[in-house]
Coordinates of C-alpha atoms and ligand atoms in Angstrom, one line a residue:
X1 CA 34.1 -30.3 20.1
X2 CA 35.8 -30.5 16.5
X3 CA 38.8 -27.3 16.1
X4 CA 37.5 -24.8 14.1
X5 CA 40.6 -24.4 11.6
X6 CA 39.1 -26.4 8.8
X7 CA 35.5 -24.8 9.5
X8 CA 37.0 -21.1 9.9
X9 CA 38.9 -22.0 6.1
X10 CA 35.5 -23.3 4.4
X11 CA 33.7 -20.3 6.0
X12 CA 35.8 -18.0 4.9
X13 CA 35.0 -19.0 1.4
X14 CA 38.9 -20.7 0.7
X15 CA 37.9 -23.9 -0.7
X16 CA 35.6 -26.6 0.9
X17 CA 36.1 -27.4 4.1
X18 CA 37.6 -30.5 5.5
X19 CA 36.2 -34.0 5.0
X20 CA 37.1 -34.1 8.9
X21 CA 35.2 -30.7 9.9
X22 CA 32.1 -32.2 7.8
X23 CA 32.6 -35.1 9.3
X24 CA 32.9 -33.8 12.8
X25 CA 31.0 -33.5 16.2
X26 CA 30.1 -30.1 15.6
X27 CA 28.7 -30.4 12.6
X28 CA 27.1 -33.7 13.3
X29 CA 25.5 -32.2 16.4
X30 CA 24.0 -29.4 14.3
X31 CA 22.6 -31.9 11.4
X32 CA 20.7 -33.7 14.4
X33 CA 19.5 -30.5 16.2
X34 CA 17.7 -29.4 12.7
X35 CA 16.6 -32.9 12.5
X36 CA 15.1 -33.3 15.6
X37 CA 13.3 -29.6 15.1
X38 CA 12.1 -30.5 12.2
X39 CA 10.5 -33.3 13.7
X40 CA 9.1 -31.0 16.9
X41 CA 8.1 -27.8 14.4
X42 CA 6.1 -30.3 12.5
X43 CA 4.2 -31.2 15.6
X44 CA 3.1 -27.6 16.0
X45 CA 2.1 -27.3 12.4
X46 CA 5.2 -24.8 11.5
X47 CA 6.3 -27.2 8.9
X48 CA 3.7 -29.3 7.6
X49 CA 2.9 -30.6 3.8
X50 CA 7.0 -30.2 3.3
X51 CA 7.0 -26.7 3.9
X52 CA 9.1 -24.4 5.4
X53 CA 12.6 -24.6 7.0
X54 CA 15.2 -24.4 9.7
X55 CA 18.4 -23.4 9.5
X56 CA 21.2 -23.2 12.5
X57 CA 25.1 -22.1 12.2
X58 CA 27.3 -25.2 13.4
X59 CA 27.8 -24.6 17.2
X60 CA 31.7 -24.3 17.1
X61 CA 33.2 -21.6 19.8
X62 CA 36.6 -21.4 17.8
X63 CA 35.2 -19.9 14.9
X64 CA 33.6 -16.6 14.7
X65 CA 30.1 -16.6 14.9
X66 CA 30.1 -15.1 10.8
X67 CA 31.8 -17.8 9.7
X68 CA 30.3 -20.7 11.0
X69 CA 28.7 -23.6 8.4
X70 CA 25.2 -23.7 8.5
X71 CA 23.2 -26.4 8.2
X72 CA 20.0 -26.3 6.7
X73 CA 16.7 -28.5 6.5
X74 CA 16.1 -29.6 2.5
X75 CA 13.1 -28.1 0.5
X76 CA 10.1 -30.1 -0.2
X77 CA 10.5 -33.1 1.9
X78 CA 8.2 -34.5 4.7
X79 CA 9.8 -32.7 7.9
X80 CA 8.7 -35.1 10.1
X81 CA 10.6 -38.1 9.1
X82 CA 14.0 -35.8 8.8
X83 CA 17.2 -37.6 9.6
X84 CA 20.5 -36.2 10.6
X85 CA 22.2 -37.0 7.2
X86 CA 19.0 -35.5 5.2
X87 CA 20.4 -31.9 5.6
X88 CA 22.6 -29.9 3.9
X89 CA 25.3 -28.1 5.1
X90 CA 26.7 -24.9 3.6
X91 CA 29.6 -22.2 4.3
X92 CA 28.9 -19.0 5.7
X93 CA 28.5 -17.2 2.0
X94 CA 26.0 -19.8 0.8
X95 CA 28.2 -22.7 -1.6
X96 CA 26.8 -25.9 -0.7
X97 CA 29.0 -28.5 1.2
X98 CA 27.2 -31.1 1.6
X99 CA 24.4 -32.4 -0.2
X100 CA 22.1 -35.9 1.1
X101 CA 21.8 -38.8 -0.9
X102 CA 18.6 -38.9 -2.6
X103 CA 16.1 -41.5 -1.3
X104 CA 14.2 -44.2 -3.2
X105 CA 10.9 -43.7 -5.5
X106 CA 8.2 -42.0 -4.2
X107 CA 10.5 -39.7 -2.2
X108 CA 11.1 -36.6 -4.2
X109 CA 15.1 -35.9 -4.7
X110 CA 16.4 -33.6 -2.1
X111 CA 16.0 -30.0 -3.0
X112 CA 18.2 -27.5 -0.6
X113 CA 15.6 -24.6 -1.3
X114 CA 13.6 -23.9 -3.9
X115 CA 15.6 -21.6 -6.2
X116 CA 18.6 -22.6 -7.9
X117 CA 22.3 -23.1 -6.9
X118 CA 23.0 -19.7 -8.8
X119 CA 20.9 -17.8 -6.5
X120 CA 21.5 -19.4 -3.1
X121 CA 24.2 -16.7 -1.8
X122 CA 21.1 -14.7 -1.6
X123 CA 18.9 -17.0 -0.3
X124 CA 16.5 -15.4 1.4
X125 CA 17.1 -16.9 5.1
X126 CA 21.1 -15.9 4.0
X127 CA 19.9 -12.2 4.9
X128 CA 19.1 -12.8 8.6
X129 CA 22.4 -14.3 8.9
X130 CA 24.3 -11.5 7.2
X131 CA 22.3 -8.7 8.1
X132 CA 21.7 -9.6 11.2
X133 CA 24.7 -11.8 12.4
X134 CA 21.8 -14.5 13.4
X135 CA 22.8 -17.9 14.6
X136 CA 19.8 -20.2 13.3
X137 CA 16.3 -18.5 11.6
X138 CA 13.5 -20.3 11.7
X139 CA 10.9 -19.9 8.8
X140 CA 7.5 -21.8 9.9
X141 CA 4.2 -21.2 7.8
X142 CA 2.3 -21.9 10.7
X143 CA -1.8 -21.2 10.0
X144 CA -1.7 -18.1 12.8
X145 CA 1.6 -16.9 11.1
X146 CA -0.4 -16.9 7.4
X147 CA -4.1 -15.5 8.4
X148 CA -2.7 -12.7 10.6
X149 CA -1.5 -11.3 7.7
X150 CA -4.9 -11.6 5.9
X151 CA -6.7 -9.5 8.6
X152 CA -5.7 -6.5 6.7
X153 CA -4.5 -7.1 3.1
X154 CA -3.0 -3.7 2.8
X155 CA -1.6 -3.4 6.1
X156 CA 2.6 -3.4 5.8
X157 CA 2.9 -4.1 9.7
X158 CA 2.0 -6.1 12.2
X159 CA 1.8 -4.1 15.7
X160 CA 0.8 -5.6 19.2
X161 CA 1.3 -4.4 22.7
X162 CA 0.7 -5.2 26.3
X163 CA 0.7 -8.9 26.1
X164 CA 3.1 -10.4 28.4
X165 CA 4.6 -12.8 25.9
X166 CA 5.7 -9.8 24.2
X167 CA 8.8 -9.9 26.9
X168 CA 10.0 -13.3 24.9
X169 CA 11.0 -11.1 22.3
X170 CA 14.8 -9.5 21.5
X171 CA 15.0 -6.1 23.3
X172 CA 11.1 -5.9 23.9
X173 CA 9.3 -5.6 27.3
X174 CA 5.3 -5.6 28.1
X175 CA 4.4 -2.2 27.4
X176 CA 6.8 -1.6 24.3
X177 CA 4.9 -2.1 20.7
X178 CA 6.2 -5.2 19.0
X179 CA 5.9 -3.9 14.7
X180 CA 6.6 -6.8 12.6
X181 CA 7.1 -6.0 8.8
X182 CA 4.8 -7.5 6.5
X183 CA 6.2 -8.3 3.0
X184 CA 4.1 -9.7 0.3
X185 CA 4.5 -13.2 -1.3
X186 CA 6.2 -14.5 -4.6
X187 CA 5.6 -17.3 -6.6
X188 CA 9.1 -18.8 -5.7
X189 CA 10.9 -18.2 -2.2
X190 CA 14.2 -16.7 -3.6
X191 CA 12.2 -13.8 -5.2
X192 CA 11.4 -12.8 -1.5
X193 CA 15.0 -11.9 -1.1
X194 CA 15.3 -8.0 -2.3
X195 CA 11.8 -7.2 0.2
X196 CA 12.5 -9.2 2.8
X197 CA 16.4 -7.2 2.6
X198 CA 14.3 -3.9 2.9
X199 CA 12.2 -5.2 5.4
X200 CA 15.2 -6.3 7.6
X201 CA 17.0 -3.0 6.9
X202 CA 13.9 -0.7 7.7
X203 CA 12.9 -2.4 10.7
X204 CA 16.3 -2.7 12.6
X205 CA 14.5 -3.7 16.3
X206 CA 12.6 -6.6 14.3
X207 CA 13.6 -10.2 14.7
X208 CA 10.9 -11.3 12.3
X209 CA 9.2 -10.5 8.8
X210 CA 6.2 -11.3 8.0
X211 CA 5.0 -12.7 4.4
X212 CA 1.5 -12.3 3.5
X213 CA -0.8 -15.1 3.0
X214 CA 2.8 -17.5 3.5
X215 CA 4.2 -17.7 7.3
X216 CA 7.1 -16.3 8.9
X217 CA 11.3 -16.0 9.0
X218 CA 12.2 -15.6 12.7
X219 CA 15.8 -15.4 13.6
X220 CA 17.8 -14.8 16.9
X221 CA 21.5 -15.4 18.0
X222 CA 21.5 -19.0 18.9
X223 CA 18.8 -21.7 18.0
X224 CA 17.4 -21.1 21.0
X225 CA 16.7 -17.9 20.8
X226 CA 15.3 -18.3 17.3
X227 CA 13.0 -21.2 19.0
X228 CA 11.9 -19.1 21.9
X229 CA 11.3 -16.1 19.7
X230 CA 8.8 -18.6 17.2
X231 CA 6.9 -19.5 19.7
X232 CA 6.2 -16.1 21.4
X233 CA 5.4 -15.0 17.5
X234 CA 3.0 -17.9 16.9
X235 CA 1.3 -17.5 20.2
X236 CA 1.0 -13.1 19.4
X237 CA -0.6 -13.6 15.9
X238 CA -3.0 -16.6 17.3
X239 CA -3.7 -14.1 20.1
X240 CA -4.1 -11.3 17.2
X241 CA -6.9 -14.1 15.2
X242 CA -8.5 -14.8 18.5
X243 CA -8.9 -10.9 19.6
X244 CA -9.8 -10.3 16.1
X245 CA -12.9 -12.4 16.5
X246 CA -14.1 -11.3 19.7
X247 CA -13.9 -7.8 18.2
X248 CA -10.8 -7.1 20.9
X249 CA -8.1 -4.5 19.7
X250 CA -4.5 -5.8 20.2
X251 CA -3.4 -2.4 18.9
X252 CA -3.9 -0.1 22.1
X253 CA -2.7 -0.5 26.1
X254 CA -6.4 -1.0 27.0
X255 CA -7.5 -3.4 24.7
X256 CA -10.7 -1.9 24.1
X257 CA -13.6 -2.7 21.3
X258 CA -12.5 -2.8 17.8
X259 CA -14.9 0.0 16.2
X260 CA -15.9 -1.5 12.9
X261 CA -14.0 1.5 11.1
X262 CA -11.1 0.7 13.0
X263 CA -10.9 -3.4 11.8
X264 CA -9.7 -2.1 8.6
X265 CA -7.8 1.0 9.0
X266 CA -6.4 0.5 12.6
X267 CA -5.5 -2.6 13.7
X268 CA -2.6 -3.1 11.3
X269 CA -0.6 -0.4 9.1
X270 CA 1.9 2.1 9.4
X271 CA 2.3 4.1 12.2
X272 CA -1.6 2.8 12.9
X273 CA -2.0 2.8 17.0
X274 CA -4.8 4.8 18.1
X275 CA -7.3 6.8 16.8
X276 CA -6.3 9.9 17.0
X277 CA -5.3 10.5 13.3
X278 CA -8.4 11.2 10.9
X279 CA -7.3 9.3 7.9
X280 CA -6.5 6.3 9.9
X281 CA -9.9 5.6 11.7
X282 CA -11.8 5.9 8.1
X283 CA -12.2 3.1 5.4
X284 CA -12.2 5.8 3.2
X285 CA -10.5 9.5 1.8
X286 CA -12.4 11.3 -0.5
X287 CA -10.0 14.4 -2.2
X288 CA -11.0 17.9 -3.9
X289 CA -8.4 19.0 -6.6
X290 CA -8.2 22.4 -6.9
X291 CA -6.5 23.8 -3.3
X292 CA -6.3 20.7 -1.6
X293 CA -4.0 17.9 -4.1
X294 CA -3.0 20.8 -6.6
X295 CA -2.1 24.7 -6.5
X296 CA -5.2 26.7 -7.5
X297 CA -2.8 28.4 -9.8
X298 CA -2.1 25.2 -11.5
X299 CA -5.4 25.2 -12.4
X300 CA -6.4 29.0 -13.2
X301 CA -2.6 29.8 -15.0
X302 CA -2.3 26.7 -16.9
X303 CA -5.3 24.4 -17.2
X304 CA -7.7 27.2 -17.6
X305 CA -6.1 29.1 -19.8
X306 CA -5.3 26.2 -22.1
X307 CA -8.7 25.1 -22.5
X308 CA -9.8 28.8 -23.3
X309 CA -6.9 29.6 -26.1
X310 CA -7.6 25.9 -27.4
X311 CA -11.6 25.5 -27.6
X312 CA -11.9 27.1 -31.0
X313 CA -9.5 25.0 -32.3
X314 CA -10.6 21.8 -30.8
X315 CA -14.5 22.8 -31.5
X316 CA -14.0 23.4 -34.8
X317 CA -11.9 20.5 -35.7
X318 CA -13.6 17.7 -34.1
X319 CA -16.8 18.8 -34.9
X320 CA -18.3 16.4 -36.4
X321 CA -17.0 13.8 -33.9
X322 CA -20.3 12.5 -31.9
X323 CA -18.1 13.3 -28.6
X324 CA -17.7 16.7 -29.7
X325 CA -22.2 16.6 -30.8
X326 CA -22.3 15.5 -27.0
X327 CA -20.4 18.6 -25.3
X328 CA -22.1 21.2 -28.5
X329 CA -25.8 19.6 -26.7
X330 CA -25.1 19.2 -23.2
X331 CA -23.5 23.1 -23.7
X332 CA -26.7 24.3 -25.6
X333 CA -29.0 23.0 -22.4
X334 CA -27.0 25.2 -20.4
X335 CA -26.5 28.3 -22.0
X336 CA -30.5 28.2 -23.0
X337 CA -31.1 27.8 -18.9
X338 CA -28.4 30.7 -18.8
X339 CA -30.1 33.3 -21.0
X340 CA -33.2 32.7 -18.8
X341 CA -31.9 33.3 -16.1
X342 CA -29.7 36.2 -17.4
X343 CA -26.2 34.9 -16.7
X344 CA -23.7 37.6 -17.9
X345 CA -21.6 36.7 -20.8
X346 CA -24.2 34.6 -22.4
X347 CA -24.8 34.6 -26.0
X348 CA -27.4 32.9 -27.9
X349 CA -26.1 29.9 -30.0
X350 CA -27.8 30.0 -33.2
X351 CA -29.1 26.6 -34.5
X352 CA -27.8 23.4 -36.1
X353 CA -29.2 24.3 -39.7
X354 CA -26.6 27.7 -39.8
X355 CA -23.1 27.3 -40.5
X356 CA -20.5 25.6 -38.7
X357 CA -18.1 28.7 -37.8
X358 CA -21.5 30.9 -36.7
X359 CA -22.1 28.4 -34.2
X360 CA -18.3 28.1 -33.4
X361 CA -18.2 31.3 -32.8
X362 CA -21.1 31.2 -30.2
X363 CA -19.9 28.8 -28.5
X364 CA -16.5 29.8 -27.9
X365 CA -17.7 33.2 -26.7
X366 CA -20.2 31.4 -24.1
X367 CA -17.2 28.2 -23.1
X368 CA -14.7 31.6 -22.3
X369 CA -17.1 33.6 -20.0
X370 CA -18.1 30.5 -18.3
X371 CA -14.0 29.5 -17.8
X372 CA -13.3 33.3 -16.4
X373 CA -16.3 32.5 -14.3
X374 CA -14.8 29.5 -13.0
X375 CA -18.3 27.6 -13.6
X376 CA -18.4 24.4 -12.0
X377 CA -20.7 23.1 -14.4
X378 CA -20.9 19.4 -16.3
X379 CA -21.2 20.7 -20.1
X380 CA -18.2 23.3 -19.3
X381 CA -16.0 20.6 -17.5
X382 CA -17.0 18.0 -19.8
X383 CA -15.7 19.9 -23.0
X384 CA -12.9 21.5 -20.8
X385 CA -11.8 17.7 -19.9
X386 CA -11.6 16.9 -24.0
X387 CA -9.8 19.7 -24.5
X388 CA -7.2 19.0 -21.6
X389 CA -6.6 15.5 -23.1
X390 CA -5.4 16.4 -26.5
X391 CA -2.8 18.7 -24.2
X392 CA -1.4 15.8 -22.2
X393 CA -1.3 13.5 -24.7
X394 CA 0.8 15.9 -27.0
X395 CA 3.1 16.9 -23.6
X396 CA 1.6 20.4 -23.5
X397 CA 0.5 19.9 -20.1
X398 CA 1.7 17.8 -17.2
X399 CA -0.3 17.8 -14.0
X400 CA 0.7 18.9 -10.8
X401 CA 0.2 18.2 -7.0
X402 CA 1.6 19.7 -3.9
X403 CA 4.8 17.6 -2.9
X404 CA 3.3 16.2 0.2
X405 CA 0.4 14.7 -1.9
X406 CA 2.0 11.5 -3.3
X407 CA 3.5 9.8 -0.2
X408 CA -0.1 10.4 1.5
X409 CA -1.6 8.5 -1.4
X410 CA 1.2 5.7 -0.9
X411 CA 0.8 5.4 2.2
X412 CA -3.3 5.8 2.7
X413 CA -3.0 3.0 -0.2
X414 CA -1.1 0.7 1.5
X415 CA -2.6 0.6 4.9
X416 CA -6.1 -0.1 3.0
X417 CA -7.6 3.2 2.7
X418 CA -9.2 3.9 -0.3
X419 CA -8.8 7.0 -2.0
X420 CA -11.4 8.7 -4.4
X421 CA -11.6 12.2 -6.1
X422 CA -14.5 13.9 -5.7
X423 CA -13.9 17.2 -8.1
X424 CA -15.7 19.6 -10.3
X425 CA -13.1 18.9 -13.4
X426 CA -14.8 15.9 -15.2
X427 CA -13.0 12.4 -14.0
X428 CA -11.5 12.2 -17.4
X429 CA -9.6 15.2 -16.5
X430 CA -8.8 14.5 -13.1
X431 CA -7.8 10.7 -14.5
X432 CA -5.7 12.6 -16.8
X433 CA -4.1 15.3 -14.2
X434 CA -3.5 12.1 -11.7
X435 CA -2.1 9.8 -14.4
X436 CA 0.2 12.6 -15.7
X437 CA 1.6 14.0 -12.8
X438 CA 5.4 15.4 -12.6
X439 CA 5.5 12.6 -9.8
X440 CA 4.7 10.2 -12.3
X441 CA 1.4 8.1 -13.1
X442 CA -0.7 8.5 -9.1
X443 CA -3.4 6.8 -10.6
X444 CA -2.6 3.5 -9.0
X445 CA -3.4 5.1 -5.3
X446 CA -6.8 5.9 -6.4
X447 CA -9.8 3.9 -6.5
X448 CA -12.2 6.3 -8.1
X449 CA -13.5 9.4 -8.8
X450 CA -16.5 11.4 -9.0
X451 CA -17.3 14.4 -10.6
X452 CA -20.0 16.6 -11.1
X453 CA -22.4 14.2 -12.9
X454 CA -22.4 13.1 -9.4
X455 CA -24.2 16.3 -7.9
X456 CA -22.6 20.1 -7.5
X457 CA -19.9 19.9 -4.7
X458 CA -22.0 22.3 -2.4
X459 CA -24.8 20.1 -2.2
X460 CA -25.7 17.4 0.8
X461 CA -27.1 14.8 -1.7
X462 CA -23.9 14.9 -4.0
X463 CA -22.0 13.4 -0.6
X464 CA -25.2 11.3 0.5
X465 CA -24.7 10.0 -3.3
X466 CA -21.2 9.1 -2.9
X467 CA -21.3 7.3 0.5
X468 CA -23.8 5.5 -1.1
X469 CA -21.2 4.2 -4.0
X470 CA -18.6 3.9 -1.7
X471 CA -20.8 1.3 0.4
X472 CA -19.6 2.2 3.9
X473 CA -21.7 1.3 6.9
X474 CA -21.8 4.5 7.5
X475 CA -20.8 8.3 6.0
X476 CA -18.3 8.8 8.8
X477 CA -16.1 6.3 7.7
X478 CA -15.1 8.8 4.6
X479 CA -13.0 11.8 5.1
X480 CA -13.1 14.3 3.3
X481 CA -11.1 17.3 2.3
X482 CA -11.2 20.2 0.6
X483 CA -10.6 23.9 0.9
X484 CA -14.0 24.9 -0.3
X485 CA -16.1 26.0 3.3
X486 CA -19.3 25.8 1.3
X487 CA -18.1 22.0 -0.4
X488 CA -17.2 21.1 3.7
X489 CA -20.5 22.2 5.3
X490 CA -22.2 20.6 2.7
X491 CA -20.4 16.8 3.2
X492 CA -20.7 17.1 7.0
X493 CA -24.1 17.8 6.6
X494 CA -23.9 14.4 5.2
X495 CA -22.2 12.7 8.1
X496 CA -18.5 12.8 6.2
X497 CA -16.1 13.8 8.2
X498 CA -14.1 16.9 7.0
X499 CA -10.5 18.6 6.9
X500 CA -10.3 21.9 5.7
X501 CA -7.0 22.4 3.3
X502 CA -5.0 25.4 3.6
X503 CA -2.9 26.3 0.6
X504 CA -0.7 28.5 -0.9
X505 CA -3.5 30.8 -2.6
X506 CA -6.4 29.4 -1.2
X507 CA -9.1 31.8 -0.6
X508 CA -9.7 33.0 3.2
X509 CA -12.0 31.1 5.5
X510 CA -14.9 32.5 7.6
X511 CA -14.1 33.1 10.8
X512 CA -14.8 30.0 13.6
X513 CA -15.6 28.0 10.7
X514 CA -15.1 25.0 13.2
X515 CA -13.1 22.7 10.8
X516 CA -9.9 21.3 11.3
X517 CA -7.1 22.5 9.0
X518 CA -4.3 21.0 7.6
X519 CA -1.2 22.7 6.0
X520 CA -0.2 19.1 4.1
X521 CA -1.2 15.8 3.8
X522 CA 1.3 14.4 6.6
X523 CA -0.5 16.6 9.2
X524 CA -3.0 13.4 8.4
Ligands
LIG1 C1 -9.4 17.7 -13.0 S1 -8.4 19.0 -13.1 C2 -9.4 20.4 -13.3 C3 -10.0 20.9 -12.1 C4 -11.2 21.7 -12.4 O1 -11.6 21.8 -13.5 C5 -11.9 22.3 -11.3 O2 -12.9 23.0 -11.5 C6 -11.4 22.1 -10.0 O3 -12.4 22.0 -9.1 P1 -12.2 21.3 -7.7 O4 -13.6 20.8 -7.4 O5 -11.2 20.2 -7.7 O6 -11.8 22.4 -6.7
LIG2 MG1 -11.2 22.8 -4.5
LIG3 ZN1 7.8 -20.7 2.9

């Protein structure tokens, strides 16, 4: 074995290290141990069409395990031809040591990854070794390693348990849950560096990250651990494909049937195991506003109130604008259907032909007694909706959700559940109250929303309506919540199923109403 002075020094970051160290057994041995995995990784179709890599730290007791060279397998090249004096070798903190000569036309010229020499201190295998003190880390893209992470797109895990090859990984036996991280792919490798850091840091038990639709980094103490490791990994996620198939969940102890909502939501995700949480065994959430996302008050102190002490204003000067001939029409139909049926508070409007502040003056005294009648009505919502942009766009308002509310749409979003609104404020306003929210724009969680043009919120049909847009296989793969008993009876009756919300100055409940209730979204 070569003494460790010279490779201590170049580790160490002092200054190259010695033509001798380089030169040496211990070195030498490592350059043909990446060789010769190359050569066998490419054989199980880890590193085929010249990609992916190997790196190992130079086998040399006398030096400490952090500042050991590492030799690493060049970029781009056909793995299966590798050659001892094809790799590179490298200090501890990334400088390149050694470079191989460059082969002949057609081979391409050795490439040691593929960012450049600026960047490769952070490298991204250079975080397993620093973050982790790892002796070699393996990254394969192996076919199993890529499509598991395709079985859910959203999914930011990978979790398995009771398979007995589970045991072949660090600090893991049969019946614990193995969660791998799932990162998502860049167009080059060294842009993987800052989320595959996270990853590492977030997942401390994890000797692996995943990265979508690209393979796997795998690392372990020795080379041999980091080889044993690969293979248990390889053989989990081509169990994972297989079970996926046969409709087998890999998820639970038992192993039982994957239930088509499950396949989505279940099988992969954060803190996705069993069934037992609503949100998690449905493709879909659908959320009321008003009680459940947002303080009622919000919406009867503030956005109420500005709509009523602005409609005169916005009436009369936009009234000419066909948008504003839309809401005076759709708000005529309504209050003619009102006076028949004697509605208190509403007042003829008098016709097109008399003058502009008459009618005005109609309609503001209709639009204010339907607002302190909290009408969930379209022409009301619709005009209420234009009036409520001109506020947010000119900072006047800002919209507001309980605290709990984004970090359930994160994380609903990002295990694949989709999110919708279903709410009587038109969707322009609840597009508006989302996208200007004192958490910032929430509009990205949220894949749609529906609105009263849809049906009234008490009503079967409006929720027969929306499972039908949503295209489920069925309406119990969408949740829904609100605080509204009528609104909940109404989408059960539909097949939903329902959460009640429980708010700060939410109205009272019947009594056995039979729902579940939820204080906050993380009760989900
Ligand atoms: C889009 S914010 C305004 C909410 C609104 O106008 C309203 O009536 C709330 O009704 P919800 O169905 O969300 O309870
Ligand atoms: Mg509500
Ligand atoms: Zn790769």
């Amino acid at each position: 074995m070569a003494s460790g002075c010279c490779g201590a020094k170049a580790a160490a970051g002092e200054g190259m290290a010695s033509e001798a160290y380089l030169a040496g057994e211990a070195v030498l041995e490592a350059r043909e141990l990446v060789a010769e995995l190359c050569r066998h990784f490419y054989g199980m179709g880890w590193v085929t069409g010249t990609g992916g890599s190997i790196t190992v730290k130079v086998n040399d007791p006398a030096v400490p395990l952090a500042d050991r060279l590492i030799v690493m397998s060049p970029s781009g090249v056909q793995k299966e031809r590798m050659v001892s004096e094809d790799m590179y070798v490298m200090s501890a903190d990334g400088k390149v040591l050694s470079a191989p000569v460059g082969k002949p036309w057609p081979n391409k010229p050795p490439k040691c990854t593929d960012c450049a020499p600026l960047f490769m201190k952070s490298f991204v295998v250079f975080k397993a070794y620093l973050m982790r003190g790892a002796g070699a880390v393996i990254h394969s893209h192996g076919m199993e390693t890529c499509i598991a992470t395709m079985l859910n797109p959203g999914a930011k895990e990978f979790r398995m348990t009771h398979m007995e090859m589970i045991k072949g990984i660090k600090g893991h036996g049969f019946r614990d849950e193995l969660v791998i991280p799932i990162i998502e792919n860049t167009p080059y490798e060294y842009e993987l560096t800052d989320s595959l850091s996270e990853a590492i840091a977030a997942y401390p038990k994890a000797t692996a990250v995943l990265v979508r639709n690209h393979g796997i980094y795998v690392w372990g103490d020795s080379w041999i651990n980091a080889k044993t490791q690969a293979e248990c990994y390889h053989y989990l996620l081509d169990a994972a494909i297989r079970l996926y198939q046969l409709g087998i969940d890999w998820s639970t102890p038992e192993h039982g049937p994957i239930n088509s909502a499950k396949r989505l939501g279940s099988i992969m995700g954060p803190g996705i195991t069993n069934g037992c949480h609503a949100a998690e065994s449905s493709k879909c959430v659908v959320l009321d506003i008003e009680g459940t996302t947002t303080p009622i008050s919000f919406v009867t102190d503030v956005m109420f109130p500005y709509a009523r002490d602005n409609v005169r204003k916005h009436l009369t000067s936009t009234f000419d604008s066909e948008e504003t001939k839309e809401d005076i029409k759709l708000l005529r139909t309504q209050i003619e259907d009102d006076l028949r049926n004697g509605i208190s508070g509403a007042v003829p409007v008098p016709p097109d032909d008399a003058s502009k502040d008459e009618v005005v003056n109609a309609l503001v005294a209709n639009v204010e007694s339907m607002i302190k009648a909290d009408r969930k009505i379209t022409s009301l919502k619709q005009l209420q909706g234009h009036i409520w942009r001109t506020g947010f766009e000119k900072k006047e308002l800002q919209g507001v959700v309980f605290e709990d509310v984004p970090e359930a749409l994160k994380k609903w979003h990002d295990s694949g559940i989709k999110v919708y609104i279903y709410s009587s404020g038109s969707r322009e306003a609840q597009r508006l109250l989302f996208g200007n929210t004192t958490y910032g724009d929430l509009r990205k969680f949220l894949c749609g929303y529906f609105d009263t043009t849809t049906g009234n919120k008490r009503e079967t049909r409006s929720y027969f309506e929306i499972s039908q847009s949503l295209g489920v296989d069925s309406p119990s793969q969408i949740l829904f919540i609100t605080d509204v008993f009528q609104e909940a009876v109404a989408a059960k009756n539909a097949g939903f199923e329902v959460i009640i919300s429980i708010r700060l100055g939410n109205a009272p409940l019947p009594e056995n109403h039979g729902f579940r209730t939820i204080k906050s979204f993380s009760e989900i």
